[in-house]
GROMACS .gro file of N, CA and C in nm:
model
  501
    1PHE      N    1   0.083  -0.119   0.000
    1PHE     CA    2   0.000   0.000   0.000
    1PHE      C    3   0.087   0.124   0.000
    2HIS      N    4   0.049   0.221  -0.080
    2HIS     CA    5   0.118   0.350  -0.086
    2HIS      C    6   0.122   0.408   0.055
    3SER      N    7   0.236   0.461   0.094
    3SER     CA    8   0.252   0.508   0.232
    3SER      C    9   0.183   0.642   0.261
    4GLN      N   10   0.142   0.716   0.161
    4GLN     CA   11   0.073   0.843   0.184
    4GLN      C   12  -0.069   0.847   0.125
    5ASP      N   13  -0.095   0.769   0.022
    5ASP     CA   14  -0.224   0.772  -0.048
    5ASP      C   15  -0.286   0.632  -0.040
    6THR      N   16  -0.380   0.613   0.050
    6THR     CA   17  -0.435   0.480   0.076
    6THR      C   18  -0.516   0.423  -0.040
    7SER      N   19  -0.549   0.503  -0.140
    7SER     CA   20  -0.622   0.450  -0.255
    7SER      C   21  -0.529   0.380  -0.354
    8VAL      N   22  -0.397   0.397  -0.339
    8VAL     CA   23  -0.300   0.335  -0.430
    8VAL      C   24  -0.249   0.205  -0.367
    9VAL      N   25  -0.263   0.097  -0.446
    9VAL     CA   26  -0.220  -0.036  -0.401
    9VAL      C   27  -0.130  -0.095  -0.509
   10TYR      N   28  -0.015  -0.150  -0.468
   10TYR     CA   29   0.074  -0.220  -0.559
   10TYR      C   30   0.062  -0.369  -0.532
   11ALA      N   31   0.053  -0.449  -0.639
   11ALA     CA   32   0.047  -0.594  -0.625
   11ALA      C   33   0.121  -0.656  -0.744
   12GLY      N   34   0.247  -0.692  -0.722
   12GLY     CA   35   0.325  -0.750  -0.830
   12GLY      C   36   0.341  -0.653  -0.945
   13LYS      N   37   0.294  -0.694  -1.064
   13LYS     CA   38   0.303  -0.609  -1.183
   13LYS      C   39   0.178  -0.522  -1.203
   14TYR      N   40   0.103  -0.501  -1.095
   14TYR     CA   41  -0.021  -0.425  -1.106
   14TYR      C   42  -0.027  -0.312  -1.005
   15ARG      N   43  -0.100  -0.206  -1.042
   15ARG     CA   44  -0.124  -0.094  -0.951
   15ARG      C   45  -0.270  -0.054  -0.962
   16SER      N   46  -0.330  -0.032  -0.847
   16SER     CA   47  -0.467   0.020  -0.842
   16SER      C   48  -0.461   0.160  -0.784
   17ASP      N   49  -0.533   0.251  -0.846
   17ASP     CA   50  -0.541   0.389  -0.797
   17ASP      C   51  -0.673   0.417  -0.728
   18ASP      N   52  -0.758   0.315  -0.718
   18ASP     CA   53  -0.890   0.333  -0.657
   18ASP      C   54  -0.919   0.228  -0.549
   19GLY      N   55  -0.817   0.197  -0.473
   19GLY     CA   56  -0.835   0.105  -0.360
   19GLY      C   57  -0.859  -0.040  -0.398
   20GLY      N   58  -0.829  -0.078  -0.520
   20GLY     CA   59  -0.843  -0.217  -0.563
   20GLY      C   60  -0.963  -0.244  -0.652
   21SER      N   61  -1.040  -0.145  -0.686
   21SER     CA   62  -1.157  -0.166  -0.774
   21SER      C   63  -1.115  -0.195  -0.918
   22SER      N   64  -1.008  -0.131  -0.964
   22SER     CA   65  -0.956  -0.158  -1.098
   22SER      C   66  -0.803  -0.161  -1.090
   23TRP      N   67  -0.742  -0.228  -1.189
   23TRP     CA   68  -0.598  -0.248  -1.185
   23TRP      C   69  -0.535  -0.212  -1.318
   24ARG      N   70  -0.413  -0.162  -1.311
   24ARG     CA   71  -0.336  -0.127  -1.430
   24ARG      C   72  -0.210  -0.211  -1.433
   25HIS      N   73  -0.177  -0.268  -1.549
   25HIS     CA   74  -0.057  -0.350  -1.565
   25HIS      C   75   0.067  -0.261  -1.573
   26LEU      N   76   0.173  -0.299  -1.500
   26LEU     CA   77   0.300  -0.225  -1.501
   26LEU      C   78   0.406  -0.306  -1.575
   27ASP      N   79   0.512  -0.240  -1.617
   27ASP     CA   80   0.619  -0.308  -1.689
   27ASP      C   81   0.699  -0.404  -1.602
   28TYR      N   82   0.712  -0.371  -1.473
   28TYR     CA   83   0.794  -0.453  -1.383
   28TYR      C   84   0.715  -0.486  -1.256
   29GLU      N   85   0.760  -0.591  -1.189
   29GLU     CA   86   0.698  -0.632  -1.063
   29GLU      C   87   0.754  -0.548  -0.949
   30ILE      N   88   0.667  -0.479  -0.877
   30ILE     CA   89   0.709  -0.396  -0.765
   30ILE      C   90   0.763  -0.486  -0.655
   31ARG      N   91   0.886  -0.454  -0.610
   31ARG     CA   92   0.950  -0.534  -0.504
   31ARG      C   93   0.974  -0.455  -0.377
   32GLY      N   94   0.965  -0.321  -0.386
   32GLY     CA   95   0.987  -0.238  -0.269
   32GLY      C   96   0.938  -0.097  -0.293
   33MET      N   97   0.912  -0.026  -0.183
   33MET     CA   98   0.859   0.110  -0.190
   33MET      C   99   0.921   0.194  -0.079
   34SER      N  100   0.942   0.320  -0.108
   34SER     CA  101   0.992   0.412  -0.007
   34SER      C  102   0.881   0.443   0.093
   35ALA      N  103   0.910   0.431   0.221
   35ALA     CA  104   0.810   0.463   0.324
   35ALA      C  105   0.785   0.613   0.331
   36ASN      N  106   0.884   0.693   0.294
   36ASN     CA  107   0.871   0.838   0.299
   36ASN      C  108   0.798   0.896   0.179
   37ASP      N  109   0.798   0.823   0.067
   37ASP     CA  110   0.733   0.868  -0.055
   37ASP      C  111   0.687   0.747  -0.134
   38GLY      N  112   0.560   0.712  -0.122
   38GLY     CA  113   0.505   0.593  -0.186
   38GLY      C  114   0.502   0.598  -0.337
   39ASP      N  115   0.535   0.711  -0.397
   39ASP     CA  116   0.548   0.719  -0.543
   39ASP      C  117   0.677   0.653  -0.590
   40ILE      N  118   0.777   0.643  -0.500
   40ILE     CA  119   0.907   0.584  -0.535
   40ILE      C  120   0.900   0.434  -0.509
   41VAL      N  121   0.909   0.357  -0.617
   41VAL     CA  122   0.902   0.212  -0.608
   41VAL      C  123   1.021   0.150  -0.681
   42PHE      N  124   1.051   0.025  -0.645
   42PHE     CA  125   1.165  -0.046  -0.702
   42PHE      C  126   1.119  -0.181  -0.755
   43ALA      N  127   1.188  -0.228  -0.860
   43ALA     CA  128   1.152  -0.355  -0.923
   43ALA      C  129   1.279  -0.423  -0.972
   44THR      N  130   1.270  -0.555  -0.990
   44THR     CA  131   1.379  -0.629  -1.052
   44THR      C  132   1.343  -0.656  -1.197
   45GLY      N  133   1.447  -0.676  -1.278
   45GLY     CA  134   1.426  -0.710  -1.418
   45GLY      C  135   1.387  -0.855  -1.434
   46LYS      N  136   1.372  -0.898  -1.558
   46LYS     CA  137   1.325  -1.033  -1.588
   46LYS      C  138   1.415  -1.142  -1.531
   47ASN      N  139   1.545  -1.123  -1.532
   47ASN     CA  140   1.636  -1.227  -1.484
   47ASN      C  141   1.680  -1.205  -1.339
   48SER      N  142   1.619  -1.112  -1.268
   48SER     CA  143   1.649  -1.082  -1.127
   48SER      C  144   1.795  -1.047  -1.104
   49ARG      N  145   1.859  -0.984  -1.200
   49ARG     CA  146   1.998  -0.942  -1.184
   49ARG      C  147   2.015  -0.791  -1.198
   50LYS      N  148   1.906  -0.720  -1.217
   50LYS     CA  149   1.911  -0.575  -1.234
   50LYS      C  150   1.794  -0.512  -1.162
   51LEU      N  151   1.817  -0.394  -1.103
   51LEU     CA  152   1.712  -0.321  -1.034
   51LEU      C  153   1.673  -0.195  -1.111
   52PHE      N  154   1.544  -0.161  -1.098
   52PHE     CA  155   1.490  -0.042  -1.161
   52PHE      C  156   1.420   0.042  -1.056
   53ARG      N  157   1.417   0.174  -1.079
   53ARG     CA  158   1.351   0.267  -0.988
   53ARG      C  159   1.251   0.351  -1.066
   54SER      N  160   1.137   0.373  -1.002
   54SER     CA  161   1.036   0.462  -1.058
   54SER      C  162   1.004   0.568  -0.954
   55ASN      N  163   0.997   0.693  -0.996
   55ASN     CA  164   0.959   0.802  -0.906
   55ASN      C  165   0.814   0.844  -0.925
   56ASP      N  166   0.742   0.772  -1.014
   56ASP     CA  167   0.605   0.811  -1.047
   56ASP      C  168   0.509   0.691  -1.046
   57ARG      N  169   0.517   0.610  -0.943
   57ARG     CA  170   0.425   0.498  -0.921
   57ARG      C  171   0.433   0.390  -1.028
   58GLY      N  172   0.548   0.378  -1.094
   58GLY     CA  173   0.564   0.273  -1.194
   58GLY      C  174   0.528   0.313  -1.336
   59GLU      N  175   0.504   0.440  -1.359
   59GLU     CA  176   0.473   0.488  -1.494
   59GLU      C  177   0.597   0.483  -1.583
   60THR      N  178   0.708   0.536  -1.532
   60THR     CA  179   0.835   0.533  -1.605
   60THR      C  180   0.941   0.474  -1.513
   61TRP      N  181   1.044   0.416  -1.573
   61TRP     CA  182   1.149   0.346  -1.496
   61TRP      C  183   1.286   0.392  -1.538
   62THR      N  184   1.379   0.397  -1.443
   62THR     CA  185   1.520   0.419  -1.473
   62THR      C  186   1.598   0.302  -1.416
   63SER      N  187   1.698   0.263  -1.489
   63SER     CA  188   1.783   0.153  -1.448
   63SER      C  189   1.879   0.201  -1.339
   64MET      N  190   1.889   0.126  -1.231
   64MET     CA  191   1.984   0.161  -1.126
   64MET      C  192   2.122   0.111  -1.166
   65PRO      N  193   2.228   0.169  -1.111
   65PRO     CA  194   2.363   0.122  -1.144
   65PRO      C  195   2.377  -0.028  -1.113
   66ARG      N  196   2.457  -0.094  -1.195
   66ARG     CA  197   2.481  -0.236  -1.174
   66ARG      C  198   2.571  -0.256  -1.052
   67MET      N  199   2.552  -0.372  -0.989
   67MET     CA  200   2.639  -0.409  -0.878
   67MET      C  201   2.774  -0.451  -0.935
   68VAL      N  202   2.876  -0.451  -0.853
   68VAL     CA  203   3.011  -0.480  -0.900
   68VAL      C  204   3.019  -0.619  -0.963
   69THR      N  205   2.954  -0.716  -0.903
   69THR     CA  206   2.955  -0.852  -0.956
   69THR      C  207   2.817  -0.888  -1.007
   70ASP      N  208   2.812  -0.991  -1.089
   70ASP     CA  209   2.685  -1.038  -1.143
   70ASP      C  210   2.621  -1.132  -1.041
   71VAL      N  211   2.522  -1.083  -0.969
   71VAL     CA  212   2.457  -1.160  -0.863
   71VAL      C  213   2.308  -1.172  -0.892
   72GLU      N  214   2.248  -1.276  -0.839
   72GLU     CA  215   2.103  -1.289  -0.848
   72GLU      C  216   2.041  -1.219  -0.728
   73ILE      N  217   1.939  -1.138  -0.753
   73ILE     CA  218   1.872  -1.063  -0.647
   73ILE      C  219   1.748  -1.142  -0.606
   74PHE      N  220   1.743  -1.182  -0.478
   74PHE     CA  221   1.630  -1.260  -0.428
   74PHE      C  222   1.522  -1.173  -0.365
   75ASP      N  223   1.563  -1.063  -0.300
   75ASP     CA  224   1.468  -0.980  -0.227
   75ASP      C  225   1.529  -0.841  -0.213
   76ILE      N  226   1.444  -0.740  -0.197
   76ILE     CA  227   1.494  -0.607  -0.166
   76ILE      C  228   1.411  -0.548  -0.053
   77ALA      N  229   1.473  -0.457   0.019
   77ALA     CA  230   1.404  -0.382   0.124
   77ALA      C  231   1.445  -0.236   0.107
   78VAL      N  232   1.354  -0.147   0.139
   78VAL     CA  233   1.381  -0.005   0.121
   78VAL      C  234   1.372   0.063   0.257
   79GLY      N  235   1.477   0.134   0.290
   79GLY     CA  236   1.481   0.213   0.412
   79GLY      C  237   1.507   0.357   0.375
   80SER      N  238   1.545   0.436   0.471
   80SER     CA  239   1.574   0.576   0.443
   80SER      C  240   1.681   0.627   0.538
   81SER      N  241   1.746   0.730   0.493
   81SER     CA  242   1.838   0.805   0.579
   81SER      C  243   1.788   0.948   0.577
   82LYS      N  244   1.859   1.037   0.642
   82LYS     CA  245   1.816   1.178   0.644
   82LYS      C  246   1.816   1.239   0.504
   83SER      N  247   1.903   1.190   0.417
   83SER     CA  248   1.918   1.254   0.287
   83SER      C  249   1.875   1.169   0.168
   84ALA      N  250   1.852   1.038   0.186
   84ALA     CA  251   1.824   0.956   0.068
   84ALA      C  252   1.747   0.830   0.102
   85VAL      N  253   1.692   0.771  -0.002
   85VAL     CA  254   1.633   0.638   0.008
   85VAL      C  255   1.747   0.538   0.006
   86VAL      N  256   1.741   0.437   0.091
   86VAL     CA  257   1.844   0.334   0.098
   86VAL      C  258   1.782   0.202   0.053
   87VAL      N  259   1.845   0.136  -0.044
   87VAL     CA  260   1.796   0.009  -0.095
   87VAL      C  261   1.891  -0.102  -0.053
   88TYR      N  262   1.835  -0.207   0.007
   88TYR     CA  263   1.911  -0.325   0.048
   88TYR      C  264   1.872  -0.439  -0.045
   89ALA      N  265   1.968  -0.506  -0.103
   89ALA     CA  266   1.941  -0.619  -0.192
   89ALA      C  267   1.997  -0.747  -0.131
   90ALA      N  268   1.909  -0.844  -0.110
   90ALA     CA  269   1.950  -0.977  -0.066
   90ALA      C  270   1.988  -1.054  -0.192
   91THR      N  271   2.112  -1.101  -0.199
   91THR     CA  272   2.161  -1.161  -0.323
   91THR      C  273   2.225  -1.297  -0.300
   92SER      N  274   2.265  -1.356  -0.409
   92SER     CA  275   2.332  -1.486  -0.406
   92SER      C  276   2.472  -1.478  -0.346
   93GLN      N  277   2.521  -1.356  -0.318
   93GLN     CA  278   2.654  -1.340  -0.262
   93GLN      C  279   2.658  -1.244  -0.143
   94GLY      N  280   2.550  -1.232  -0.071
   94GLY     CA  281   2.547  -1.143   0.045
   94GLY      C  282   2.448  -1.030   0.026
   95VAL      N  283   2.475  -0.917   0.090
   95VAL     CA  284   2.386  -0.800   0.084
   95VAL      C  285   2.458  -0.687   0.013
   96TYR      N  286   2.387  -0.621  -0.077
   96TYR     CA  287   2.437  -0.500  -0.141
   96TYR      C  288   2.347  -0.384  -0.096
   97ILE      N  289   2.410  -0.268  -0.073
   97ILE     CA  290   2.339  -0.152  -0.020
   97ILE      C  291   2.362  -0.033  -0.113
   98PHE      N  292   2.252   0.033  -0.149
   98PHE     CA  293   2.260   0.150  -0.236
   98PHE      C  294   2.213   0.271  -0.158
   99ARG      N  295   2.303   0.367  -0.139
   99ARG     CA  296   2.271   0.488  -0.062
   99ARG      C  297   2.271   0.612  -0.151
  100GLY      N  298   2.240   0.596  -0.277
  100GLY     CA  299   2.225   0.712  -0.363
  100GLY      C  300   2.321   0.724  -0.478
  101THR      N  301   2.441   0.670  -0.468
  101THR     CA  302   2.536   0.686  -0.577
  101THR      C  303   2.590   0.554  -0.631
  102GLU      N  304   2.625   0.462  -0.543
  102GLU     CA  305   2.681   0.334  -0.587
  102GLU      C  306   2.648   0.224  -0.486
  103TRP      N  307   2.662   0.101  -0.532
  103TRP     CA  308   2.636  -0.015  -0.445
  103TRP      C  309   2.757  -0.042  -0.356
  104GLN      N  310   2.729  -0.076  -0.231
  104GLN     CA  311   2.833  -0.118  -0.137
  104GLN      C  312   2.803  -0.262  -0.098
  105TYR      N  313   2.908  -0.344  -0.095
  105TYR     CA  314   2.892  -0.484  -0.058
  105TYR      C  315   2.905  -0.499   0.093
  106SER      N  316   2.819  -0.581   0.150
  106SER     CA  317   2.825  -0.613   0.292
  106SER      C  318   2.819  -0.765   0.304
  107GLY      N  319   2.928  -0.824   0.346
  107GLY     CA  320   2.935  -0.971   0.351
  107GLY      C  321   3.023  -1.020   0.463
  108GLU      N  322   3.111  -1.111   0.430
  108GLU     CA  323   3.197  -1.180   0.526
  108GLU      C  324   3.273  -1.082   0.616
  109ASP      N  325   3.334  -0.979   0.558
  109ASP     CA  326   3.412  -0.882   0.636
  109ASP      C  327   3.326  -0.798   0.730
  110SER      N  328   3.194  -0.797   0.706
  110SER     CA  329   3.102  -0.719   0.789
  110SER      C  330   3.031  -0.803   0.894
  111GLY      N  331   3.065  -0.933   0.900
  111GLY     CA  332   3.002  -1.022   0.997
  111GLY      C  333   2.893  -1.110   0.939
  112LEU      N  334   2.860  -1.092   0.812
  112LEU     CA  335   2.761  -1.177   0.745
  112LEU      C  336   2.838  -1.297   0.690
  113ILE      N  337   2.866  -1.391   0.779
  113ILE     CA  338   2.961  -1.499   0.748
  113ILE      C  339   2.900  -1.608   0.661
  114GLU      N  340   2.989  -1.674   0.585
  114GLU     CA  341   2.948  -1.787   0.503
  114GLU      C  342   2.898  -1.900   0.592
  115ASP      N  343   2.811  -1.983   0.535
  115ASP     CA  344   2.762  -2.098   0.610
  115ASP      C  345   2.860  -2.216   0.595
  116ALA      N  346   2.825  -2.331   0.652
  116ALA     CA  347   2.912  -2.449   0.648
  116ALA      C  348   2.931  -2.502   0.506
  117HIS      N  349   2.848  -2.460   0.412
  117HIS     CA  350   2.857  -2.504   0.273
  117HIS      C  351   2.942  -2.409   0.190
  118GLY      N  352   2.995  -2.303   0.252
  118GLY     CA  353   3.074  -2.204   0.180
  118GLY      C  354   2.991  -2.103   0.103
  119LEU      N  355   2.862  -2.093   0.138
  119LEU     CA  356   2.771  -2.001   0.069
  119LEU      C  357   2.742  -1.878   0.153
  120ASN      N  358   2.715  -1.770   0.086
  120ASN     CA  359   2.672  -1.648   0.155
  120ASN      C  360   2.547  -1.594   0.087
  121GLN      N  361   2.451  -1.684   0.064
  121GLN     CA  362   2.328  -1.647  -0.004
  121GLN      C  363   2.227  -1.593   0.096
  122VAL      N  364   2.179  -1.473   0.070
  122VAL     CA  365   2.079  -1.410   0.154
  122VAL      C  366   1.947  -1.413   0.078
  123LYS      N  367   1.849  -1.481   0.132
  123LYS     CA  368   1.720  -1.501   0.063
  123LYS      C  369   1.622  -1.388   0.091
  124SER      N  370   1.625  -1.333   0.213
  124SER     CA  371   1.528  -1.228   0.246
  124SER      C  372   1.595  -1.119   0.329
  125ILE      N  373   1.536  -0.999   0.318
  125ILE     CA  374   1.591  -0.885   0.390
  125ILE      C  375   1.476  -0.793   0.429
  126ALA      N  376   1.486  -0.731   0.547
  126ALA     CA  377   1.380  -0.642   0.594
  126ALA      C  378   1.440  -0.530   0.678
  127VAL      N  379   1.380  -0.413   0.666
  127VAL     CA  380   1.419  -0.297   0.747
  127VAL      C  381   1.315  -0.280   0.857
  128ASP      N  382   1.360  -0.261   0.978
  128ASP     CA  383   1.269  -0.239   1.091
  128ASP      C  384   1.191  -0.110   1.065
  129PRO      N  385   1.058  -0.116   1.064
  129PRO     CA  386   0.979   0.005   1.035
  129PRO      C  387   0.990   0.114   1.142
  130ASN      N  388   1.036   0.076   1.262
  130ASN     CA  389   1.051   0.174   1.370
  130ASN      C  390   1.192   0.229   1.383
  131ASN      N  391   1.288   0.163   1.316
  131ASN     CA  392   1.427   0.207   1.323
  131ASN      C  393   1.496   0.173   1.191
  132PRO      N  394   1.512   0.269   1.100
  132PRO     CA  395   1.568   0.240   0.969
  132PRO      C  396   1.713   0.194   0.970
  133ASN      N  397   1.781   0.205   1.084
  133ASN     CA  398   1.918   0.155   1.094
  133ASN      C  399   1.923   0.005   1.126
  134THR      N  400   1.811  -0.053   1.169
  134THR     CA  401   1.808  -0.196   1.201
  134THR      C  402   1.756  -0.273   1.079
  135VAL      N  403   1.839  -0.367   1.034
  135VAL     CA  404   1.810  -0.445   0.914
  135VAL      C  405   1.828  -0.592   0.949
  136TYR      N  406   1.739  -0.676   0.898
  136TYR     CA  407   1.746  -0.821   0.921
  136TYR      C  408   1.771  -0.892   0.788
  137ALA      N  409   1.856  -0.994   0.791
  137ALA     CA  410   1.887  -1.073   0.672
  137ALA      C  411   1.870  -1.221   0.704
  138GLY      N  412   1.796  -1.291   0.619
  138GLY     CA  413   1.775  -1.435   0.634
  138GLY      C  414   1.854  -1.510   0.528
  139LYS      N  415   1.941  -1.602   0.572
  139LYS     CA  416   2.027  -1.678   0.481
  139LYS      C  417   1.961  -1.809   0.440
  140TRP      N  418   2.011  -1.870   0.335
  140TRP     CA  419   1.963  -2.001   0.293
  140TRP      C  420   2.072  -2.075   0.216
  141ALA      N  421   2.059  -2.205   0.208
  141ALA     CA  422   2.153  -2.291   0.136
  141ALA      C  423   2.070  -2.385   0.048
  142PRO      N  424   2.028  -2.339  -0.069
  142PRO     CA  425   1.937  -2.417  -0.152
  142PRO      C  426   1.994  -2.553  -0.191
  143GLY      N  427   1.920  -2.658  -0.160
  143GLY     CA  428   1.960  -2.793  -0.194
  143GLY      C  429   2.074  -2.849  -0.113
  144LYS      N  430   2.121  -2.776  -0.014
  144LYS     CA  431   2.235  -2.819   0.065
  144LYS      C  432   2.199  -2.858   0.207
  145GLY      N  433   2.090  -2.802   0.259
  145GLY     CA  434   2.053  -2.828   0.397
  145GLY      C  435   2.050  -2.698   0.476
  146VAL      N  436   2.081  -2.708   0.603
  146VAL     CA  437   2.071  -2.596   0.694
  146VAL      C  438   2.177  -2.490   0.663
  147SER      N  439   2.137  -2.364   0.660
  147SER     CA  440   2.229  -2.252   0.645
  147SER      C  441   2.259  -2.198   0.785
  148ASN      N  442   2.321  -2.081   0.792
  148ASN     CA  443   2.352  -2.026   0.925
  148ASN      C  444   2.255  -1.917   0.966
  149GLY      N  445   2.135  -1.918   0.911
  149GLY     CA  446   2.021  -1.849   0.965
  149GLY      C  447   2.004  -1.701   0.951
  150LEU      N  448   1.977  -1.637   1.064
  150LEU     CA  449   1.930  -1.500   1.068
  150LEU      C  450   2.036  -1.407   1.125
  151PHE      N  451   2.049  -1.289   1.059
  151PHE     CA  452   2.147  -1.189   1.102
  151PHE      C  453   2.078  -1.055   1.120
  152ARG      N  454   2.137  -0.971   1.206
  152ARG     CA  455   2.083  -0.837   1.230
  152ARG      C  456   2.196  -0.736   1.223
  153SER      N  457   2.164  -0.622   1.163
  153SER     CA  458   2.254  -0.508   1.163
  153SER      C  459   2.185  -0.394   1.234
  154LYS      N  460   2.255  -0.328   1.324
  154LYS     CA  461   2.199  -0.212   1.394
  154LYS      C  462   2.252  -0.081   1.339
  155ASP      N  463   2.335  -0.090   1.235
  155ASP     CA  464   2.396   0.031   1.178
  155ASP      C  465   2.378   0.040   1.027
  156GLY      N  466   2.261  -0.002   0.979
  156GLY     CA  467   2.230   0.012   0.838
  156GLY      C  468   2.306  -0.081   0.745
  157GLY      N  469   2.345  -0.197   0.793
  157GLY     CA  470   2.412  -0.295   0.709
  157GLY      C  471   2.562  -0.287   0.707
  158ILE      N  472   2.620  -0.201   0.789
  158ILE     CA  473   2.766  -0.191   0.793
  158ILE      C  474   2.825  -0.310   0.867
  159ASN      N  475   2.765  -0.348   0.979
  159ASN     CA  476   2.810  -0.464   1.058
  159ASN      C  477   2.690  -0.554   1.086
  160TRP      N  478   2.715  -0.685   1.088
  160TRP     CA  479   2.610  -0.785   1.111
  160TRP      C  480   2.646  -0.874   1.228
  161GLU      N  481   2.542  -0.924   1.297
  161GLU     CA  482   2.562  -1.021   1.404
  161GLU      C  483   2.458  -1.133   1.386
  162PRO      N  484   2.499  -1.258   1.412
  162PRO     CA  485   2.400  -1.367   1.403
  162PRO      C  486   2.302  -1.357   1.519
  163ILE      N  487   2.174  -1.383   1.491
  163ILE     CA  488   2.073  -1.381   1.597
  163ILE      C  489   1.990  -1.509   1.593
  164ASN      N  490   2.057  -1.620   1.566
  164ASN     CA  491   1.989  -1.751   1.563
  164ASN      C  492   1.951  -1.798   1.701
  165TYR      N  493   2.034  -1.765   1.797
  165TYR     CA  494   2.017  -1.813   1.934
  165TYR      C  495   1.999  -1.964   1.932
  166ASN      N  496   1.889  -2.018   1.975
  166ASN     CA  497   1.876  -2.165   1.980
  166ASN      C  498   1.790  -2.220   1.866
  167LEU      N  499   1.772  -2.145   1.759
  167LEU     CA  500   1.690  -2.192   1.647
  167LEU      C  501   1.762  -2.302   1.571
   0.00000   0.00000   0.00000
């Protein structure tokens, strides 16, 4: 749901401007939205390796800069700072963070350690709605078994700590 206009609803590749009574097809599947401005939405491309941004509810799209490596994007979360929208991408090689100009990698050196299978695949990511500096990342090891679980960052993805406890 649009964060300022309750009549606007995003659902995959569709947008409703009348609370769900009618729907319009969009070029890309909406994967995230700015909490500060619901007109700003984000989507992945067909092969989930590229991100797009729209400032007008999905009417027009601009391609975001590519990440340094070719990674598969599984999930995105959108947070904010005082000056910009912050995009977190859960990828096949850790977390990438976009703070307005370029992507920054956050992985092994930041505490988001590889699992016992040598993988650093992050399947899901979420920003705490009450504290935009707190970010959660869920790891997975597809076809391999148990991964090393859930991580939390209290500083916007700069440093991570495992929070599996006894799970």
